Short mmCIF file of C-alpha atoms in Angstrom, two decimals:
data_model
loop_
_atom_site.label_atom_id
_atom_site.label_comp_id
_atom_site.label_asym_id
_atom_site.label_seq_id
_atom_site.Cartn_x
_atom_site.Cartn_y
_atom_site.Cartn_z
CA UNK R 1 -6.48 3.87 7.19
CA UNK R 2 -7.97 6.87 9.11
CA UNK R 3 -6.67 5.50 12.45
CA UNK R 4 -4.18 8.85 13.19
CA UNK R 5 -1.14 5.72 13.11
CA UNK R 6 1.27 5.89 9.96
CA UNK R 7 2.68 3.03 10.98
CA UNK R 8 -0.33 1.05 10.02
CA UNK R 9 -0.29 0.72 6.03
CA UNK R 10 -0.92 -1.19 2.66
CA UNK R 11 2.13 -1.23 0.65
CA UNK R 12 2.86 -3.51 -2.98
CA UNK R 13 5.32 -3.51 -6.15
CA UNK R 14 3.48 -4.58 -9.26
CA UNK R 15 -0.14 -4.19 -7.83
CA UNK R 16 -2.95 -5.27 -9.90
CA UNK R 17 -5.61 -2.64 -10.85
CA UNK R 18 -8.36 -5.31 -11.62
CA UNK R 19 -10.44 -2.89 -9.43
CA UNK R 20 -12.77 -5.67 -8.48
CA UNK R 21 -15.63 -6.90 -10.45
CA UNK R 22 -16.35 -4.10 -12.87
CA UNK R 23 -12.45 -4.55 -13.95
CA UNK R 24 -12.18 -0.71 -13.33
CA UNK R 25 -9.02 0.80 -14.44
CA UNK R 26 -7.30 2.10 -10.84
CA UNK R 27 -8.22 1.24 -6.77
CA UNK R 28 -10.23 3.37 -5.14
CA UNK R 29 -11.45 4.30 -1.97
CA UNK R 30 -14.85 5.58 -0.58
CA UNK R 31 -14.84 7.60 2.64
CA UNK R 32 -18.46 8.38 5.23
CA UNK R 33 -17.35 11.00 7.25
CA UNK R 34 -20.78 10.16 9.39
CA UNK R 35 -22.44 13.55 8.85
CA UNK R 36 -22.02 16.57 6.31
CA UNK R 37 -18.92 18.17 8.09
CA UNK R 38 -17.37 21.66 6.74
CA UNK R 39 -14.32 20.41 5.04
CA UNK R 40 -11.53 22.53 2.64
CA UNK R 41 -8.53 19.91 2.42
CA UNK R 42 -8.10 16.42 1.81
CA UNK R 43 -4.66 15.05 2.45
CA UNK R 44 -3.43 10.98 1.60
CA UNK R 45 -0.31 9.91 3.61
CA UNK R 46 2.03 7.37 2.52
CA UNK R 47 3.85 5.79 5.13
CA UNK R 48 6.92 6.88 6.94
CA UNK R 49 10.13 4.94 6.61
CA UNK R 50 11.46 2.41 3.89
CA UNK R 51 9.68 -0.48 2.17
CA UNK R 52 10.38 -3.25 3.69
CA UNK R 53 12.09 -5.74 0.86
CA UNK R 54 13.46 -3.08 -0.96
CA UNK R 55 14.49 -0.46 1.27
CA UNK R 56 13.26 2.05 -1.34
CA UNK R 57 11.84 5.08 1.02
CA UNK R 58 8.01 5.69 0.85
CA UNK R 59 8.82 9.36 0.10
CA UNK R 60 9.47 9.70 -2.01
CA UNK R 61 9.67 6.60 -4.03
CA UNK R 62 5.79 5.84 -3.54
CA UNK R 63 3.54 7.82 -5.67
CA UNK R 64 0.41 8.05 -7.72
CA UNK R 65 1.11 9.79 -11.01
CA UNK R 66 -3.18 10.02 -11.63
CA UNK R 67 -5.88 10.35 -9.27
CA UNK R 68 -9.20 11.66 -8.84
CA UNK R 69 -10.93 13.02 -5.91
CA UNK R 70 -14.47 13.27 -5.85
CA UNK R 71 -16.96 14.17 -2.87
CA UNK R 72 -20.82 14.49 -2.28
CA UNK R 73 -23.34 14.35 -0.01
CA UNK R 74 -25.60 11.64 -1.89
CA UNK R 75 -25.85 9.20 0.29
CA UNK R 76 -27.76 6.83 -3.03
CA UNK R 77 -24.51 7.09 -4.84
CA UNK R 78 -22.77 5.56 -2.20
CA UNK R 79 -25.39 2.69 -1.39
CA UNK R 80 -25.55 2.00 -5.48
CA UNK R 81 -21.40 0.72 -4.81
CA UNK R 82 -21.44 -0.45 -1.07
CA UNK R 83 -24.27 -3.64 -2.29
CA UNK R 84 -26.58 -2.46 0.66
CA UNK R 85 -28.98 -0.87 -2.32
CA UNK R 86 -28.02 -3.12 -5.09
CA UNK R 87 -28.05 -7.31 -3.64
CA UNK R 88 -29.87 -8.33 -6.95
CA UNK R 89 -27.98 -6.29 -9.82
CA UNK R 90 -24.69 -7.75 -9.63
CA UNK R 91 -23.00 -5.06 -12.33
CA UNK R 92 -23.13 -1.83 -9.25
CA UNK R 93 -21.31 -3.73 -7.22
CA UNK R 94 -17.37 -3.64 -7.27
CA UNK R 95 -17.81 -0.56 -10.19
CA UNK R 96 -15.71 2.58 -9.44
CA UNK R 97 -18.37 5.63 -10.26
CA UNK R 98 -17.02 9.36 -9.70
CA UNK R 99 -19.25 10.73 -7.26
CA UNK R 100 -20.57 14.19 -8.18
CA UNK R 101 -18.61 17.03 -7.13
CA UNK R 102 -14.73 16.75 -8.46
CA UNK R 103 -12.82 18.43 -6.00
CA UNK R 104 -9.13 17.27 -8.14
CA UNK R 105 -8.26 15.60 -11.27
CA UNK R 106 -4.55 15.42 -11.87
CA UNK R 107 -1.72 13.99 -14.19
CA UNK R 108 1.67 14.10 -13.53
CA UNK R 109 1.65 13.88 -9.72
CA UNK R 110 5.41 13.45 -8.60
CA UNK R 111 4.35 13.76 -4.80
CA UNK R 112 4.38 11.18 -2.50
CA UNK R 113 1.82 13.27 -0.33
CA UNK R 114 -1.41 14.05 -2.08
CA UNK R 115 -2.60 17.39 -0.55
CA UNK R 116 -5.54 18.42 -2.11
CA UNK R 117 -7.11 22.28 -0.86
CA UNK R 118 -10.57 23.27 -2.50
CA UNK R 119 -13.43 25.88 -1.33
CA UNK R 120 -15.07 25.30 2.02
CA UNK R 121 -18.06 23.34 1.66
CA UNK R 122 -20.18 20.55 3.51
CA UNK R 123 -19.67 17.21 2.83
CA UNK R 124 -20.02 14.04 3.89
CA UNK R 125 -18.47 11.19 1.48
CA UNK R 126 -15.13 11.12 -0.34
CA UNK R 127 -13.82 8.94 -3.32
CA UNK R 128 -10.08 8.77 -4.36
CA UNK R 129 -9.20 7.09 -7.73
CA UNK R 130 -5.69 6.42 -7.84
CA UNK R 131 -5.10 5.17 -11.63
CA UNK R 132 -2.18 2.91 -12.61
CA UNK R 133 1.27 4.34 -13.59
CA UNK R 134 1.53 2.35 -16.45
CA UNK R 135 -1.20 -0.43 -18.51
CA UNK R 136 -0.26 -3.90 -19.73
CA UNK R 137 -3.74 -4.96 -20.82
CA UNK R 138 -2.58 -7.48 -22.84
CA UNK R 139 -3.98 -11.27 -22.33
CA UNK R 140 -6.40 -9.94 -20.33
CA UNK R 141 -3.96 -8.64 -17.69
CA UNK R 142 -5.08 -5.74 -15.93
CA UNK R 143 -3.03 -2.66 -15.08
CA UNK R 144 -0.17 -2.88 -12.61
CA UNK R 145 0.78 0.32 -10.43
CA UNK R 146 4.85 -0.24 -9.73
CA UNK R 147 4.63 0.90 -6.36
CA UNK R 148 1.53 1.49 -4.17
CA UNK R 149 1.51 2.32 -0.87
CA UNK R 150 -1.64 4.16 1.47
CA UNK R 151 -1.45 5.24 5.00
CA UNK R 152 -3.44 8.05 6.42
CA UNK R 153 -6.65 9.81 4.89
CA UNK R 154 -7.33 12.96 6.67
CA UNK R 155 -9.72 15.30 5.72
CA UNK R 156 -9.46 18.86 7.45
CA UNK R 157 -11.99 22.09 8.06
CA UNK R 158 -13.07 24.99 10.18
CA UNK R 159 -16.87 25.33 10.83
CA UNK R 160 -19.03 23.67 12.79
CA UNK R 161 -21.16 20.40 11.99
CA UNK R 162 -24.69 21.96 11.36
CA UNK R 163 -25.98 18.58 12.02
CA UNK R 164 -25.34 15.77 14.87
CA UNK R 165 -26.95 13.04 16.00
CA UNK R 166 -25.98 11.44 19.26
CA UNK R 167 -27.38 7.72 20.22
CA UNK R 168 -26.86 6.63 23.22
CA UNK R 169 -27.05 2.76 24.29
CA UNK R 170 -28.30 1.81 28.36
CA UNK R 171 -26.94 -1.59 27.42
CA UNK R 172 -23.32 -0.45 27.29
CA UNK R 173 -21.52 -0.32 30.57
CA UNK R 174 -18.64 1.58 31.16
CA UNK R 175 -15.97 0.55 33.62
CA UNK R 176 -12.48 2.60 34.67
#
């Protein structure tokens, strides 16, 4: 998704929000920027064009009434979800949990764009919570989102990286 190409995408009608194992009510997405970067703006892109089936254009037919956008630079809280911390404890895995600074909480979201613009700070991971449009929950179905389509993260800043770390690999050959 953060490949700079719109035309790469995930789109769906009637999407289930199962949420993986810990049946978490929404989809949501974890982002490692690599290092604690000075960011002030997080943006989520939906694809350009029409849906493919039903023609209905991605802007601004496809949006996410909820969400939640949460950052940190807790690299633990992270681990706890990825399974590299928790192999033997199979309820972390799969489990959406908020990470600890809440950059946006909103209801009501008519915008196909979500632009979200918060202080400057350092960080280093994201986590967006879109939350389903509407809840069937009956029969043990899970929510459905009508229509759910991603394209581009992008997270933007001025500053400079206080910290990098460059590796470099004699192994790797480079050829023109």
């Amino acid at each position: 998704f953060i490949d700079g190409d719109r035309d790469t995408y995930y789109v769906s009608q009637n999407y289930s929000a199962g949420g993986g194992q810990g049946g978490v009510h929404g989809e949501f997405y974890s982002l490692d920027m690599g290092a604690q970067i000075p960011a002030e703006r997080f943006v989520m892109r939906p694809p350009e064009g029409v849906e493919p089936v039903t023609q209905i254009p991605f802007d601004p037919g496809f949006f996410f009434p909820l969400y939640e956008l949460t950052a940190s630079n807790d690299e633990v809280a992270i681990k706890l979800q990825d399974g590299t911390w928790c192999e033997n404890h199979f309820w972390c895995l799969g489990f959406y949990i908020p990470l600890d600074n809440v950059l946006a909480s909103v209801e009501g979201n008519l915008e196909s764009t979500i632009d979200v613009a918060f202080s400057r700070q350092l960080l280093r991971f994201f986590r967006i919570r879109f939350i389903p449009d509407f809840a069937c929950c009956t029969n043990g179905e899970n929510s459905k989102f009508e229509r759910y389509a991603v394209s581009e993260f992008e997270v933007y800043g001025r500053g400079v990286v206080p910290n990098v770390t460059w590796e470099y690999n004699r192994k790797l050959k480079l050829f023109r």
